[in-house]
Amino acid sequence: MKHFIHLNDFSKQEIFQIFELADKLKADNGECDWLKGKAIVLFFPESSIRTRVSFEKGIKMLGGDTILFPPEALDKKEDIKDVIGYLENWADMVIVRHKDLSLIEYMAEHSHIPIINAMTAVNHPCEILTDLYSLSKKYVDYSEKECLFMGSKGNIGNTWKEASELVGFNFTQCCPRGYEIDGASVCYEIDKAVVGKDIICTDSIPSAAKDDFEGYQITLDRLRCANADACLNPCPPFFRSEEVSADAIDSKYFVGYEFKKSLIEVQQAVICYLLSYE
């Protein structure tokens, strides 16, 4: 049984296979009966928008059924291995968004059906996998590109670093001291950090860190110091005038909407790829 808990649960070759499958699904407008007769259990909070919508719609387009619970349903005395033991009787897959990565890892350890991590406080593999797919459409070989992440250590930055190690592109973090990602190459000067970069990513700044991040905003003027074909890919939800300026979002560099458009096909491809292991 194969699960998708960490981005590096897939090899580089497997990621390319998933991208080829996503291409096929995109060519078919994502509509076929690959999931006909399949039931997929989702654990999502009400606040989830993009990931939940794209998963639910994608499953429906492939003919599958979804059963939705809030993630709090997993926060109870009952052992999670017993929860999954029962769900295996009726579900073909479980997709979980929960802050606790260890809970999802424990679930996968005891599951005989695929488990997909739809985001934790530590990582966000589905989101970054989709970004990698979108980058593969923008650049001939994005493994040769320079990626800058402006933000604090967290699920988005951690997963971008993991992606760089898996795929091979150079990764640099820009942040004030004290917010470094473990093992990352860090530039503490924002004006210097953007020079020569191709892929510029951001994450929202935690409320408690806003004073420390003052002056670290990605602006249009700073983007003009990046490479000519650079792209700005802020992680949603992003906040204009905080980690990114309004003029940066409204510029030619911004690719956020277009990059996330492929969430449906990439997540469909992951589901179908994992189910092929059964």
mmCIF file of C-alpha atoms in Angstrom:
data_model
loop_
_atom_site.group_PDB
_atom_site.id
_atom_site.type_symbol
_atom_site.label_atom_id
_atom_site.label_comp_id
_atom_site.label_asym_id
_atom_site.label_seq_id
_atom_site.Cartn_x
_atom_site.Cartn_y
_atom_site.Cartn_z
ATOM 1 C CA MET A 1 0.000 0.000 0.000
ATOM 2 C CA LYS A 2 1.298 3.436 -0.945
ATOM 3 C CA HIS A 3 0.320 6.718 0.746
ATOM 4 C CA PHE A 4 1.053 10.387 0.085
ATOM 5 C CA ILE A 5 2.040 11.929 3.409
ATOM 6 C CA HIS A 6 5.301 13.647 2.455
ATOM 7 C CA LEU A 7 6.297 15.019 -0.930
ATOM 8 C CA ASN A 8 9.256 12.648 -1.013
ATOM 9 C CA ASP A 9 6.963 9.643 -0.630
ATOM 10 C CA PHE A 10 7.172 9.818 -4.429
ATOM 11 C CA SER A 11 10.441 9.506 -6.291
ATOM 12 C CA LYS A 12 11.326 12.031 -8.981
ATOM 13 C CA GLN A 13 10.366 9.437 -11.606
ATOM 14 C CA GLU A 14 7.006 8.805 -9.939
ATOM 15 C CA ILE A 15 6.299 12.541 -9.874
ATOM 16 C CA PHE A 16 6.843 12.673 -13.639
ATOM 17 C CA GLN A 17 4.475 9.711 -14.040
ATOM 18 C CA ILE A 18 1.846 11.567 -12.012
ATOM 19 C CA PHE A 19 2.362 14.647 -14.187
ATOM 20 C CA GLU A 20 1.815 12.529 -17.318
ATOM 21 C CA LEU A 21 -1.384 11.197 -15.788
ATOM 22 C CA ALA A 22 -2.467 14.766 -14.962
ATOM 23 C CA ASP A 23 -1.848 15.712 -18.604
ATOM 24 C CA LYS A 24 -4.133 12.893 -19.719
ATOM 25 C CA LEU A 25 -6.834 13.958 -17.282
ATOM 26 C CA LYS A 26 -6.512 17.560 -18.431
ATOM 27 C CA ALA A 27 -6.875 16.452 -22.070
ATOM 28 C CA ASP A 28 -10.060 14.620 -21.071
ATOM 29 C CA ASN A 29 -11.248 17.725 -19.178
ATOM 30 C CA GLY A 30 -10.785 15.702 -16.005
ATOM 31 C CA GLU A 31 -13.971 13.767 -16.672
ATOM 32 C CA CYS A 32 -14.007 9.965 -16.844
ATOM 33 C CA ASP A 33 -15.238 7.084 -14.695
ATOM 34 C CA TRP A 34 -11.927 6.053 -13.119
ATOM 35 C CA LEU A 35 -13.423 6.395 -9.624
ATOM 36 C CA LYS A 36 -16.844 4.923 -10.397
ATOM 37 C CA GLY A 37 -18.028 2.925 -7.403
ATOM 38 C CA LYS A 38 -15.292 4.357 -5.164
ATOM 39 C CA ALA A 39 -16.019 6.115 -1.861
ATOM 40 C CA ILE A 40 -13.459 8.560 -0.479
ATOM 41 C CA VAL A 41 -13.656 9.883 3.078
ATOM 42 C CA LEU A 42 -12.517 13.486 3.587
ATOM 43 C CA PHE A 43 -11.550 15.194 6.841
ATOM 44 C CA PHE A 44 -11.572 18.943 6.168
ATOM 45 C CA PRO A 45 -12.230 22.049 8.285
ATOM 46 C CA GLU A 46 -14.878 24.546 7.195
ATOM 47 C CA SER A 47 -12.164 27.133 6.570
ATOM 48 C CA SER A 48 -10.568 25.087 3.784
ATOM 49 C CA ILE A 49 -11.438 26.526 0.375
ATOM 50 C CA ARG A 50 -9.084 25.732 -2.507
ATOM 51 C CA THR A 51 -7.876 22.270 -1.478
ATOM 52 C CA ARG A 52 -11.298 21.048 -0.421
ATOM 53 C CA VAL A 53 -13.125 22.405 -3.483
ATOM 54 C CA SER A 54 -10.559 20.948 -5.875
ATOM 55 C CA PHE A 55 -10.546 17.536 -4.160
ATOM 56 C CA GLU A 56 -14.342 17.265 -3.962
ATOM 57 C CA LYS A 57 -14.918 18.439 -7.521
ATOM 58 C CA GLY A 58 -12.085 16.303 -8.873
ATOM 59 C CA ILE A 59 -13.439 13.149 -7.234
ATOM 60 C CA LYS A 60 -16.957 13.856 -8.503
ATOM 61 C CA MET A 61 -15.684 14.436 -12.050
ATOM 62 C CA LEU A 62 -14.104 10.959 -11.966
ATOM 63 C CA GLY A 63 -17.355 9.357 -10.839
ATOM 64 C CA GLY A 64 -16.443 8.866 -7.171
ATOM 65 C CA ASP A 65 -18.408 9.652 -4.020
ATOM 66 C CA THR A 66 -17.170 11.717 -1.062
ATOM 67 C CA ILE A 67 -18.095 11.541 2.618
ATOM 68 C CA LEU A 68 -17.059 14.626 4.573
ATOM 69 C CA PHE A 69 -16.130 14.989 8.256
ATOM 70 C CA PRO A 70 -14.482 17.831 10.194
ATOM 71 C CA PRO A 71 -10.909 17.029 11.301
ATOM 72 C CA GLU A 72 -12.056 17.326 14.928
ATOM 73 C CA ALA A 73 -13.762 13.967 14.425
ATOM 74 C CA LEU A 74 -10.279 12.444 14.714
ATOM 75 C CA ASP A 75 -9.511 14.188 18.012
ATOM 76 C CA LYS A 76 -11.061 11.721 20.388
ATOM 77 C CA LYS A 77 -10.166 8.953 22.815
ATOM 78 C CA GLU A 78 -10.645 6.171 20.266
ATOM 79 C CA ASP A 79 -7.364 4.940 18.808
ATOM 80 C CA ILE A 80 -6.928 6.132 15.213
ATOM 81 C CA LYS A 81 -5.894 2.650 14.102
ATOM 82 C CA ASP A 82 -9.349 1.483 15.175
ATOM 83 C CA VAL A 83 -10.997 4.363 13.311
ATOM 84 C CA ILE A 84 -9.204 3.444 10.096
ATOM 85 C CA GLY A 85 -9.833 -0.252 10.761
ATOM 86 C CA TYR A 86 -13.565 0.374 10.472
ATOM 87 C CA LEU A 87 -13.351 2.877 7.620
ATOM 88 C CA GLU A 88 -11.512 0.295 5.511
ATOM 89 C CA ASN A 89 -14.775 -1.680 5.371
ATOM 90 C CA TRP A 90 -16.527 1.026 3.378
ATOM 91 C CA ALA A 91 -13.999 3.560 2.048
ATOM 92 C CA ASP A 92 -11.420 3.190 -0.730
ATOM 93 C CA MET A 93 -9.251 6.122 0.400
ATOM 94 C CA VAL A 94 -9.001 8.759 3.140
ATOM 95 C CA ILE A 95 -7.901 12.358 2.569
ATOM 96 C CA VAL A 96 -7.018 14.294 5.730
ATOM 97 C CA ARG A 97 -6.310 17.926 6.556
ATOM 98 C CA HIS A 98 -5.180 18.048 10.184
ATOM 99 C CA LYS A 99 -2.587 20.144 11.974
ATOM 100 C CA ASP A 100 -0.870 17.088 13.490
ATOM 101 C CA LEU A 101 1.376 15.317 10.956
ATOM 102 C CA SER A 102 2.098 12.491 13.398
ATOM 103 C CA LEU A 103 -1.614 11.631 13.531
ATOM 104 C CA ILE A 104 -1.745 11.222 9.742
ATOM 105 C CA GLU A 105 1.491 9.229 9.735
ATOM 106 C CA TYR A 106 0.066 6.936 12.422
ATOM 107 C CA MET A 107 -3.140 6.513 10.424
ATOM 108 C CA ALA A 108 -1.152 5.570 7.316
ATOM 109 C CA GLU A 109 0.972 3.118 9.304
ATOM 110 C CA HIS A 110 -2.131 1.128 10.205
ATOM 111 C CA SER A 111 -4.153 1.606 7.006
ATOM 112 C CA HIS A 112 -4.737 -0.862 4.190
ATOM 113 C CA ILE A 113 -6.259 1.873 2.003
ATOM 114 C CA PRO A 114 -4.356 4.919 0.685
ATOM 115 C CA ILE A 115 -4.080 7.994 2.897
ATOM 116 C CA ILE A 116 -3.453 11.465 1.431
ATOM 117 C CA ASN A 117 -2.176 14.344 3.537
ATOM 118 C CA ALA A 118 -4.116 17.459 2.476
ATOM 119 C CA MET A 119 -2.094 19.750 4.786
ATOM 120 C CA THR A 120 -0.596 19.790 8.262
ATOM 121 C CA ALA A 121 1.156 22.427 10.340
ATOM 122 C CA VAL A 122 4.458 20.952 9.117
ATOM 123 C CA ASN A 123 3.939 20.308 5.390
ATOM 124 C CA HIS A 124 1.598 20.722 2.398
ATOM 125 C CA PRO A 125 2.555 18.125 -0.235
ATOM 126 C CA CYS A 126 -0.489 18.405 -2.541
ATOM 127 C CA GLU A 127 -0.105 22.161 -2.896
ATOM 128 C CA ILE A 128 3.597 22.096 -3.724
ATOM 129 C CA LEU A 129 3.251 19.083 -6.041
ATOM 130 C CA THR A 130 0.743 21.107 -8.057
ATOM 131 C CA ASP A 131 3.125 24.065 -8.130
ATOM 132 C CA LEU A 132 5.844 21.777 -9.485
ATOM 133 C CA TYR A 133 3.470 20.594 -12.197
ATOM 134 C CA SER A 134 2.662 24.192 -13.130
ATOM 135 C CA LEU A 135 6.365 25.067 -13.184
ATOM 136 C CA SER A 136 6.956 22.170 -15.593
ATOM 137 C CA LYS A 137 4.560 23.875 -18.007
ATOM 138 C CA LYS A 138 6.192 27.284 -17.664
ATOM 139 C CA TYR A 139 9.856 26.294 -17.916
ATOM 140 C CA VAL A 140 11.596 23.723 -20.104
ATOM 141 C CA ASP A 141 13.615 22.516 -17.107
ATOM 142 C CA TYR A 142 12.757 24.098 -13.785
ATOM 143 C CA SER A 143 15.353 21.941 -12.029
ATOM 144 C CA GLU A 144 17.889 24.485 -13.305
ATOM 145 C CA LYS A 145 16.025 27.438 -11.805
ATOM 146 C CA GLU A 146 16.685 29.471 -8.683
ATOM 147 C CA CYS A 147 13.872 29.454 -6.116
ATOM 148 C CA LEU A 148 13.450 32.042 -3.375
ATOM 149 C CA PHE A 149 11.066 31.526 -0.472
ATOM 150 C CA MET A 150 10.284 34.641 1.547
ATOM 151 C CA GLY A 151 8.679 33.677 4.827
ATOM 152 C CA SER A 152 9.138 31.941 8.135
ATOM 153 C CA LYS A 153 9.723 28.279 8.838
ATOM 154 C CA GLY A 154 6.408 26.449 8.378
ATOM 155 C CA ASN A 155 4.496 23.985 6.220
ATOM 156 C CA ILE A 156 4.968 25.871 2.933
ATOM 157 C CA GLY A 157 8.653 26.673 3.316
ATOM 158 C CA ASN A 158 9.420 23.187 4.601
ATOM 159 C CA THR A 159 7.774 21.574 1.593
ATOM 160 C CA TRP A 160 9.447 23.882 -0.934
ATOM 161 C CA LYS A 161 12.805 22.899 0.573
ATOM 162 C CA GLU A 162 11.800 19.237 0.338
ATOM 163 C CA ALA A 163 10.820 19.803 -3.309
ATOM 164 C CA SER A 164 14.191 21.351 -4.104
ATOM 165 C CA GLU A 165 15.994 18.339 -2.661
ATOM 166 C CA LEU A 166 13.766 15.937 -4.586
ATOM 167 C CA VAL A 167 13.787 17.688 -7.959
ATOM 168 C CA GLY A 168 17.150 19.446 -7.841
ATOM 169 C CA PHE A 169 16.591 23.195 -8.142
ATOM 170 C CA ASN A 170 18.402 25.660 -5.877
ATOM 171 C CA PHE A 171 16.442 26.876 -2.850
ATOM 172 C CA THR A 172 17.082 30.002 -0.781
ATOM 173 C CA GLN A 173 15.035 31.332 2.105
ATOM 174 C CA CYS A 174 14.792 35.028 2.949
ATOM 175 C CA CYS A 175 13.724 35.901 6.490
ATOM 176 C CA PRO A 176 14.825 37.718 9.645
ATOM 177 C CA ARG A 177 17.068 35.836 12.043
ATOM 178 C CA GLY A 178 15.194 33.328 14.142
ATOM 179 C CA TYR A 179 12.797 32.160 11.408
ATOM 180 C CA GLU A 180 15.133 29.894 9.440
ATOM 181 C CA ILE A 181 14.101 26.545 7.950
ATOM 182 C CA ASP A 182 16.348 23.764 9.202
ATOM 183 C CA GLY A 183 19.175 23.171 6.750
ATOM 184 C CA ALA A 184 18.124 25.882 4.304
ATOM 185 C CA SER A 185 20.422 28.375 2.638
ATOM 186 C CA VAL A 186 19.325 31.758 4.030
ATOM 187 C CA CYS A 187 19.749 35.332 2.806
ATOM 188 C CA TYR A 188 18.767 37.924 5.404
ATOM 189 C CA GLU A 189 18.689 40.894 2.998
ATOM 190 C CA ILE A 190 15.537 41.000 0.851
ATOM 191 C CA ASP A 191 16.958 43.292 -1.840
ATOM 192 C CA LYS A 192 19.917 40.978 -2.311
ATOM 193 C CA ALA A 193 17.834 37.804 -2.095
ATOM 194 C CA VAL A 194 15.613 38.490 -5.130
ATOM 195 C CA VAL A 195 18.483 39.169 -7.526
ATOM 196 C CA GLY A 196 18.855 36.405 -10.108
ATOM 197 C CA LYS A 197 15.874 34.389 -8.893
ATOM 198 C CA ASP A 198 13.365 32.640 -11.185
ATOM 199 C CA ILE A 199 10.701 31.336 -8.787
ATOM 200 C CA ILE A 200 9.664 33.599 -5.928
ATOM 201 C CA CYS A 201 7.339 32.108 -3.327
ATOM 202 C CA THR A 202 5.882 33.551 -0.154
ATOM 203 C CA ASP A 203 3.811 32.450 2.806
ATOM 204 C CA SER A 204 1.607 34.584 5.013
ATOM 205 C CA ILE A 205 3.418 36.082 7.974
ATOM 206 C CA PRO A 206 2.308 34.892 11.436
ATOM 207 C CA SER A 207 0.720 37.686 13.468
ATOM 208 C CA ALA A 208 3.358 37.424 16.173
ATOM 209 C CA ALA A 209 6.144 37.855 13.582
ATOM 210 C CA LYS A 210 4.845 40.878 11.648
ATOM 211 C CA ASP A 211 7.106 43.380 13.392
ATOM 212 C CA ASP A 212 10.156 41.228 12.657
ATOM 213 C CA PHE A 213 9.203 40.909 8.974
ATOM 214 C CA GLU A 214 8.721 44.637 8.450
ATOM 215 C CA GLY A 215 10.675 45.573 5.321
ATOM 216 C CA TYR A 216 10.657 42.038 3.898
ATOM 217 C CA GLN A 217 7.698 42.525 1.563
ATOM 218 C CA ILE A 218 7.939 41.322 -2.057
ATOM 219 C CA THR A 219 7.204 44.413 -4.143
ATOM 220 C CA LEU A 220 7.082 45.087 -7.873
ATOM 221 C CA ASP A 221 10.317 47.083 -7.689
ATOM 222 C CA ARG A 222 12.047 44.126 -6.058
ATOM 223 C CA LEU A 223 10.624 41.686 -8.609
ATOM 224 C CA ARG A 224 12.225 43.757 -11.354
ATOM 225 C CA CYS A 225 15.597 42.736 -9.890
ATOM 226 C CA ALA A 226 14.784 39.048 -10.438
ATOM 227 C CA ASN A 227 15.361 37.295 -13.768
ATOM 228 C CA ALA A 228 13.326 38.495 -16.755
ATOM 229 C CA ASP A 229 11.042 35.442 -16.860
ATOM 230 C CA ALA A 230 10.654 35.164 -13.090
ATOM 231 C CA CYS A 231 7.303 34.246 -11.552
ATOM 232 C CA LEU A 232 5.684 35.247 -8.270
ATOM 233 C CA ASN A 233 3.816 32.369 -6.653
ATOM 234 C CA PRO A 234 2.507 33.367 -3.196
ATOM 235 C CA CYS A 235 0.866 30.651 -1.140
ATOM 236 C CA PRO A 236 -2.835 31.382 -0.634
ATOM 237 C CA PRO A 237 -4.269 32.870 1.364
ATOM 238 C CA PHE A 238 -1.906 35.759 0.701
ATOM 239 C CA PHE A 239 -2.453 39.261 2.011
ATOM 240 C CA ARG A 240 -1.822 42.296 -0.145
ATOM 241 C CA SER A 241 0.343 44.896 1.582
ATOM 242 C CA GLU A 242 1.721 42.315 4.009
ATOM 243 C CA GLU A 243 4.068 39.655 2.578
ATOM 244 C CA VAL A 244 3.348 40.862 -0.987
ATOM 245 C CA SER A 245 2.480 44.321 -2.291
ATOM 246 C CA ALA A 246 -0.676 44.967 -4.305
ATOM 247 C CA ASP A 247 1.323 46.075 -7.340
ATOM 248 C CA ALA A 248 3.310 42.810 -7.249
ATOM 249 C CA ILE A 249 0.086 40.774 -7.300
ATOM 250 C CA ASP A 250 -1.274 42.867 -10.171
ATOM 251 C CA SER A 251 1.944 42.547 -12.187
ATOM 252 C CA LYS A 252 3.011 40.247 -15.025
ATOM 253 C CA TYR A 253 5.074 38.215 -12.536
ATOM 254 C CA PHE A 254 2.072 36.895 -10.591
ATOM 255 C CA VAL A 255 1.089 33.307 -11.536
ATOM 256 C CA GLY A 256 -0.941 32.336 -8.471
ATOM 257 C CA TYR A 257 -4.387 31.840 -9.998
ATOM 258 C CA GLU A 258 -3.046 29.995 -13.030
ATOM 259 C CA PHE A 259 -0.752 27.727 -11.010
ATOM 260 C CA LYS A 260 -3.512 26.595 -8.659
ATOM 261 C CA LYS A 261 -5.869 25.954 -11.576
ATOM 262 C CA SER A 262 -4.202 22.546 -11.976
ATOM 263 C CA LEU A 263 -5.018 21.419 -8.412
ATOM 264 C CA ILE A 264 -7.918 19.358 -9.736
ATOM 265 C CA GLU A 265 -5.951 17.359 -12.319
ATOM 266 C CA VAL A 266 -2.857 16.857 -10.155
ATOM 267 C CA GLN A 267 -4.885 15.699 -7.157
ATOM 268 C CA GLN A 268 -6.971 13.465 -9.418
ATOM 269 C CA ALA A 269 -3.733 11.989 -10.740
ATOM 270 C CA VAL A 270 -2.419 11.359 -7.215
ATOM 271 C CA ILE A 271 -5.671 9.594 -6.244
ATOM 272 C CA CYS A 272 -5.662 7.379 -9.331
ATOM 273 C CA TYR A 273 -1.928 6.647 -9.007
ATOM 274 C CA LEU A 274 -2.288 5.551 -5.378
ATOM 275 C CA LEU A 275 -5.324 3.404 -6.089
ATOM 276 C CA SER A 276 -3.350 1.616 -8.810
ATOM 277 C CA TYR A 277 -1.171 0.129 -6.040
ATOM 278 C CA GLU A 278 -4.054 -1.744 -4.426
#
